[in-house]
Short mmCIF file of C-alpha atoms in Angstrom, two decimals:
data_model
loop_
_atom_site.label_atom_id
_atom_site.label_comp_id
_atom_site.label_asym_id
_atom_site.label_seq_id
_atom_site.Cartn_x
_atom_site.Cartn_y
_atom_site.Cartn_z
CA MET A 127 16.27 19.77 -9.81
CA ARG A 128 15.74 16.66 -7.65
CA PHE A 129 15.46 17.16 -3.96
CA LEU A 130 16.16 14.08 -1.89
CA LEU A 131 15.12 13.76 1.81
CA SER A 132 17.80 11.06 2.10
CA SER A 133 19.65 8.60 -0.03
CA ARG A 134 18.45 5.44 1.73
CA LEU A 135 16.73 4.22 -1.45
CA LEU A 136 19.11 5.27 -4.20
CA GLY A 137 19.48 2.70 -6.85
CA LYS A 138 16.30 0.93 -5.80
CA VAL A 139 13.20 0.38 -7.99
CA ALA A 140 9.66 0.39 -6.34
CA VAL A 141 6.36 -0.67 -7.79
CA ILE A 142 3.37 0.68 -5.96
CA THR A 143 -0.20 -0.20 -6.69
CA ALA A 144 -3.18 2.29 -6.33
CA SER A 145 -0.59 5.19 -6.09
CA THR A 146 -1.94 8.12 -7.80
CA ASP A 147 -3.91 9.45 -4.74
CA GLY A 148 -4.22 9.22 -0.96
CA ILE A 149 -1.96 6.74 0.91
CA GLY A 150 -0.53 5.27 -2.19
CA TYR A 151 0.50 8.65 -3.56
CA GLY A 152 2.10 9.57 -0.25
CA ILE A 153 4.08 6.34 -0.35
CA ALA A 154 5.17 6.88 -3.90
CA GLU A 155 6.27 10.47 -3.24
CA ARG A 156 8.28 9.48 -0.16
CA LEU A 157 10.02 6.60 -1.78
CA ALA A 158 11.00 8.79 -4.72
CA LYS A 159 12.22 11.53 -2.39
CA GLU A 160 14.48 9.00 -0.77
CA GLY A 161 16.08 8.13 -4.09
CA ALA A 162 14.06 5.26 -5.50
CA LYS A 163 12.83 5.05 -9.14
CA VAL A 164 9.05 4.52 -8.87
CA VAL A 165 6.35 3.00 -10.90
CA VAL A 166 2.88 4.39 -10.02
CA SER A 167 -0.33 3.00 -11.12
CA SER A 168 -4.08 3.48 -11.09
CA ARG A 169 -7.07 2.11 -12.93
CA LYS A 170 -7.63 5.48 -14.78
CA GLN A 171 -5.09 6.90 -17.31
CA LYS A 172 -6.09 10.41 -16.25
CA ASN A 173 -5.12 9.76 -12.74
CA VAL A 174 -1.84 8.22 -13.69
CA ASP A 175 -0.89 11.24 -16.09
CA THR A 176 -1.76 13.76 -13.22
CA ALA A 177 0.24 11.90 -10.55
CA VAL A 178 3.32 11.39 -12.82
CA GLU A 179 3.22 15.12 -13.73
CA LYS A 180 3.06 16.27 -10.12
CA LEU A 181 5.94 13.93 -9.02
CA LYS A 182 8.10 14.71 -12.04
CA ALA A 183 7.52 18.46 -11.30
CA GLN A 184 9.34 17.85 -7.95
CA GLY A 185 12.31 16.34 -10.00
CA LEU A 186 11.37 12.81 -8.95
CA ASN A 187 12.14 9.76 -11.14
CA VAL A 188 8.77 8.30 -11.84
CA VAL A 189 6.77 6.61 -14.53
CA GLY A 190 3.20 5.34 -14.40
CA THR A 191 0.68 3.02 -16.07
CA THR A 192 -2.86 1.85 -15.69
CA CYS A 193 -3.35 -1.18 -13.62
CA HIS A 194 -6.47 -3.05 -12.38
CA VAL A 195 -4.78 -5.47 -9.81
CA ALA A 196 -7.42 -8.20 -10.37
CA LYS A 197 -6.20 -8.45 -14.13
CA LYS A 198 -3.20 -10.65 -14.67
CA GLU A 199 -2.05 -8.74 -17.78
CA ASP A 200 -2.14 -5.44 -15.89
CA ARG A 201 -0.13 -6.82 -13.03
CA SER A 202 2.52 -8.14 -15.41
CA LYS A 203 2.56 -4.77 -17.19
CA LEU A 204 3.69 -3.09 -13.95
CA PHE A 205 6.69 -5.30 -13.47
CA GLN A 206 7.58 -5.23 -17.18
CA LEU A 207 7.50 -1.42 -17.20
CA ALA A 208 9.78 -1.34 -14.16
CA GLU A 209 12.27 -3.63 -15.79
CA SER A 210 12.23 -2.08 -19.14
CA THR A 211 12.40 1.56 -17.72
CA PHE A 212 14.58 1.05 -14.60
CA GLY A 213 16.26 -2.27 -15.01
CA GLY A 214 14.34 -4.48 -12.42
CA VAL A 215 12.28 -4.29 -9.30
CA ASP A 216 13.51 -4.14 -5.61
CA ILE A 217 10.35 -3.07 -3.75
CA LEU A 218 6.70 -4.01 -4.20
CA VAL A 219 4.17 -2.07 -2.26
CA SER A 220 0.67 -3.65 -2.52
CA ASN A 221 -1.83 -0.90 -1.73
CA ALA A 222 -4.88 -1.41 -3.97
CA ALA A 223 -8.08 -2.00 -2.08
CA THR A 224 -11.76 -1.68 -2.49
CA ASN A 225 -14.88 -1.60 -0.25
CA PRO A 226 -18.10 -1.52 -2.36
CA THR A 227 -20.41 -1.99 0.72
CA MET A 228 -21.00 -0.81 4.06
CA GLY A 229 -22.33 -2.70 7.11
CA GLY A 230 -21.73 -5.72 9.33
CA VAL A 231 -19.69 -8.59 8.03
CA LEU A 232 -22.66 -11.02 7.91
CA ASP A 233 -24.76 -8.40 6.09
CA CYS A 234 -22.30 -8.42 3.15
CA ASP A 235 -23.73 -10.02 -0.09
CA GLU A 236 -21.73 -12.67 -1.88
CA SER A 237 -20.84 -10.55 -4.90
CA ALA A 238 -19.46 -7.68 -2.67
CA TRP A 239 -17.54 -10.20 -0.59
CA ASP A 240 -15.98 -11.78 -3.74
CA LYS A 241 -14.94 -8.27 -5.05
CA ILE A 242 -13.49 -7.26 -1.70
CA PHE A 243 -11.35 -10.41 -1.33
CA GLU A 244 -10.39 -10.54 -5.12
CA THR A 245 -8.96 -7.08 -4.82
CA ASN A 246 -7.66 -6.80 -1.30
CA VAL A 247 -6.39 -10.27 -0.65
CA LYS A 248 -6.14 -12.37 -3.80
CA ALA A 249 -4.50 -9.53 -5.82
CA SER A 250 -1.97 -8.90 -3.09
CA TYR A 251 -1.14 -12.64 -2.98
CA LEU A 252 -0.71 -12.72 -6.81
CA LEU A 253 1.38 -9.60 -6.91
CA ALA A 254 3.78 -11.02 -4.29
CA LYS A 255 3.88 -14.26 -6.21
CA GLU A 256 4.49 -12.54 -9.63
CA VAL A 257 7.17 -10.15 -8.44
CA LEU A 258 9.39 -12.93 -7.14
CA PRO A 259 11.34 -13.62 -10.37
CA TYR A 260 12.16 -9.94 -10.47
CA LEU A 261 13.38 -9.86 -6.92
CA HIS A 262 15.36 -13.04 -7.28
CA LYS A 263 17.31 -11.39 -10.15
CA ARG A 264 18.30 -8.63 -7.60
CA LYS A 265 19.27 -11.31 -5.01
CA GLY A 266 16.62 -10.01 -2.58
CA GLY A 267 14.09 -7.21 -1.98
CA LYS A 268 11.18 -5.97 -0.02
CA ILE A 269 7.43 -6.73 -0.14
CA ILE A 270 5.11 -4.43 1.77
CA PHE A 271 1.38 -5.01 2.15
CA VAL A 272 -1.02 -2.19 3.25
CA SER A 273 -3.49 -3.52 5.65
CA SER A 274 -5.60 -1.49 8.15
CA ILE A 275 -6.18 -1.02 12.01
CA ALA A 276 -9.52 -2.53 10.96
CA GLY A 277 -7.56 -5.81 10.43
CA TYR A 278 -7.05 -5.83 14.19
CA ASN A 279 -10.06 -4.15 15.46
CA PRO A 280 -12.98 -4.81 12.96
CA MET A 281 -15.19 -1.80 12.30
CA ASN A 282 -18.85 -2.71 12.12
CA LEU A 283 -19.49 -0.38 9.06
CA LEU A 284 -16.55 -1.98 7.34
CA GLY A 285 -17.20 -5.65 8.22
CA ALA A 286 -16.06 -7.53 5.18
CA TYR A 287 -13.33 -5.07 4.35
CA SER A 288 -12.03 -5.55 8.04
CA VAL A 289 -11.81 -9.27 7.43
CA SER A 290 -9.99 -8.84 4.28
CA LYS A 291 -7.40 -6.65 6.03
CA THR A 292 -6.95 -9.27 8.81
CA ALA A 293 -6.15 -11.80 6.09
CA LEU A 294 -3.28 -9.53 4.99
CA LEU A 295 -1.80 -9.84 8.49
CA GLY A 296 -1.62 -13.63 8.04
CA LEU A 297 -0.35 -13.39 4.49
CA THR A 298 2.49 -11.15 5.69
CA LYS A 299 3.68 -13.65 8.26
CA ALA A 300 3.34 -16.70 6.13
CA ALA A 301 5.17 -15.15 3.07
CA ALA A 302 7.90 -13.78 5.46
CA VAL A 303 8.75 -17.23 6.59
CA GLN A 304 8.89 -18.68 3.17
CA LEU A 305 10.90 -15.95 1.59
CA ALA A 306 13.44 -15.34 4.45
CA LYS A 307 15.93 -17.68 2.90
CA ASP A 308 15.77 -15.67 -0.39
CA ASN A 309 16.71 -12.41 1.40
CA ILE A 310 13.24 -10.97 0.75
CA ASN A 311 11.63 -9.19 3.64
CA VAL A 312 7.85 -9.11 3.84
CA ASN A 313 6.21 -6.58 6.03
CA CYS A 314 2.88 -4.73 6.53
CA LEU A 315 1.56 -1.21 7.24
CA ALA A 316 -1.64 -0.92 9.16
CA PRO A 317 -2.87 2.75 8.76
CA GLY A 318 -5.50 4.23 11.15
CA ILE A 319 -7.82 6.84 9.99
CA VAL A 320 -6.07 8.74 7.31
CA GLN A 321 -7.33 11.99 5.64
CA THR A 322 -8.20 10.64 2.29
CA LYS A 323 -11.26 10.23 -0.09
CA PHE A 324 -11.67 6.68 1.30
CA ALA A 325 -12.12 7.87 4.83
CA GLU A 326 -14.44 10.84 4.07
CA ALA A 327 -17.28 9.19 5.86
CA LEU A 328 -15.24 9.47 9.19
CA THR A 329 -13.54 12.77 8.50
CA SER A 330 -16.02 15.00 6.65
CA SER A 331 -18.84 15.92 9.07
CA GLU A 332 -18.20 17.63 12.33
CA PHE A 333 -19.97 14.88 14.37
CA ALA A 334 -18.08 11.96 12.73
CA ARG A 335 -14.84 13.90 13.11
CA THR A 336 -15.36 14.48 16.84
CA GLU A 337 -16.32 10.87 17.45
CA ALA A 338 -13.46 9.44 15.54
CA LEU A 339 -10.90 11.68 17.00
CA SER A 340 -12.07 10.69 20.49
CA HIS A 341 -10.51 7.32 19.83
CA ILE A 342 -7.10 8.78 18.71
CA PRO A 343 -4.83 9.90 21.52
CA LEU A 344 -2.82 12.09 19.21
CA ASN A 345 -6.03 13.95 18.39
CA ARG A 346 -5.44 14.13 14.61
CA PHE A 347 -6.03 12.04 11.62
CA GLY A 348 -3.12 10.53 9.77
CA THR A 349 -1.79 11.76 6.48
CA PRO A 350 -0.48 10.12 3.35
CA THR A 351 2.87 11.56 4.42
CA ASP A 352 2.88 9.67 7.63
CA MET A 353 2.21 6.43 5.88
CA GLY A 354 4.91 7.12 3.24
CA ALA A 355 7.45 7.76 5.96
CA THR A 356 6.87 4.30 7.66
CA VAL A 357 6.86 2.48 4.25
CA ALA A 358 10.05 4.20 3.28
CA PHE A 359 11.57 2.81 6.48
CA LEU A 360 10.39 -0.83 5.82
CA ALA A 361 11.77 -0.58 2.09
CA SER A 362 15.11 0.59 3.30
CA ASP A 363 18.12 -1.37 4.49
CA ASP A 364 17.46 0.18 7.96
CA ALA A 365 14.81 -2.57 8.09
CA ASN A 366 16.86 -5.44 7.01
CA TYR A 367 16.41 -7.39 10.22
CA ILE A 368 12.54 -6.89 10.28
CA THR A 369 10.27 -9.33 8.53
CA GLY A 370 6.79 -10.76 9.19
CA GLU A 371 5.81 -7.70 11.11
CA THR A 372 3.02 -5.18 10.91
CA ILE A 373 3.49 -1.54 11.97
CA ILE A 374 0.37 0.17 13.07
CA VAL A 375 0.49 3.96 12.27
CA ALA A 376 -2.80 5.19 13.78
CA GLY A 377 -1.89 7.98 16.33
CA GLY A 378 -2.29 5.64 19.26
CA MET A 379 -5.76 4.47 18.19
CA THR A 380 -6.67 1.00 19.63
CA SER A 381 -10.44 1.27 20.32
CA LYS A 382 -13.27 0.14 18.05
CA LEU A 383 -15.40 2.74 16.33
#
């Protein structure tokens, strides 16, 4: 039996990258619970199978496929699956990101820099570009990038990653201006510290947790569910008059770590 939190997204089809765990999974689950048909993806088939099984067990309308966002054929496969299974695409959530190195921005070696920007920025740009024919068929749609509070307040241990997330803020604004005439809204989510595998360095040890929480007025880390709720709003008709904006979901966190 399918349980819907609301019917805001009934009839909509959403494609979400890196959505078998963490923030991406939270987004996929929430969009599906609000009525969307959802395509989830991961680089590993095992992760895809596990996520699809968990979501379908809740009665949610979900399919999945492997996708390495830096590969054109994999990006194309996402949209083709959405069209062949669900009839089109209304919502793109670009969530995939990587961070193969830690340290200050000018300590990042060139190969790590290239990998970070290929996945975090270039792939987001290409996904947005390649989804356009599908959105035009629907006479409009929603594109949502996932940035980070580090895009506003760079974290020294995440130097190059922080810069890549700043780039997404600019991509959001520029694409929103260009696509407004096509009835396509482009917005962005900037999570704070979310309790996921990616953030384990900041959430696992007692010392790190205490230090991180001292910068968060709400005194807790975010959850994938928190992020999914905000994306569901941005993907819905409730956000039709919002474009080019980034919503920070960080428990009031504004200070640098």
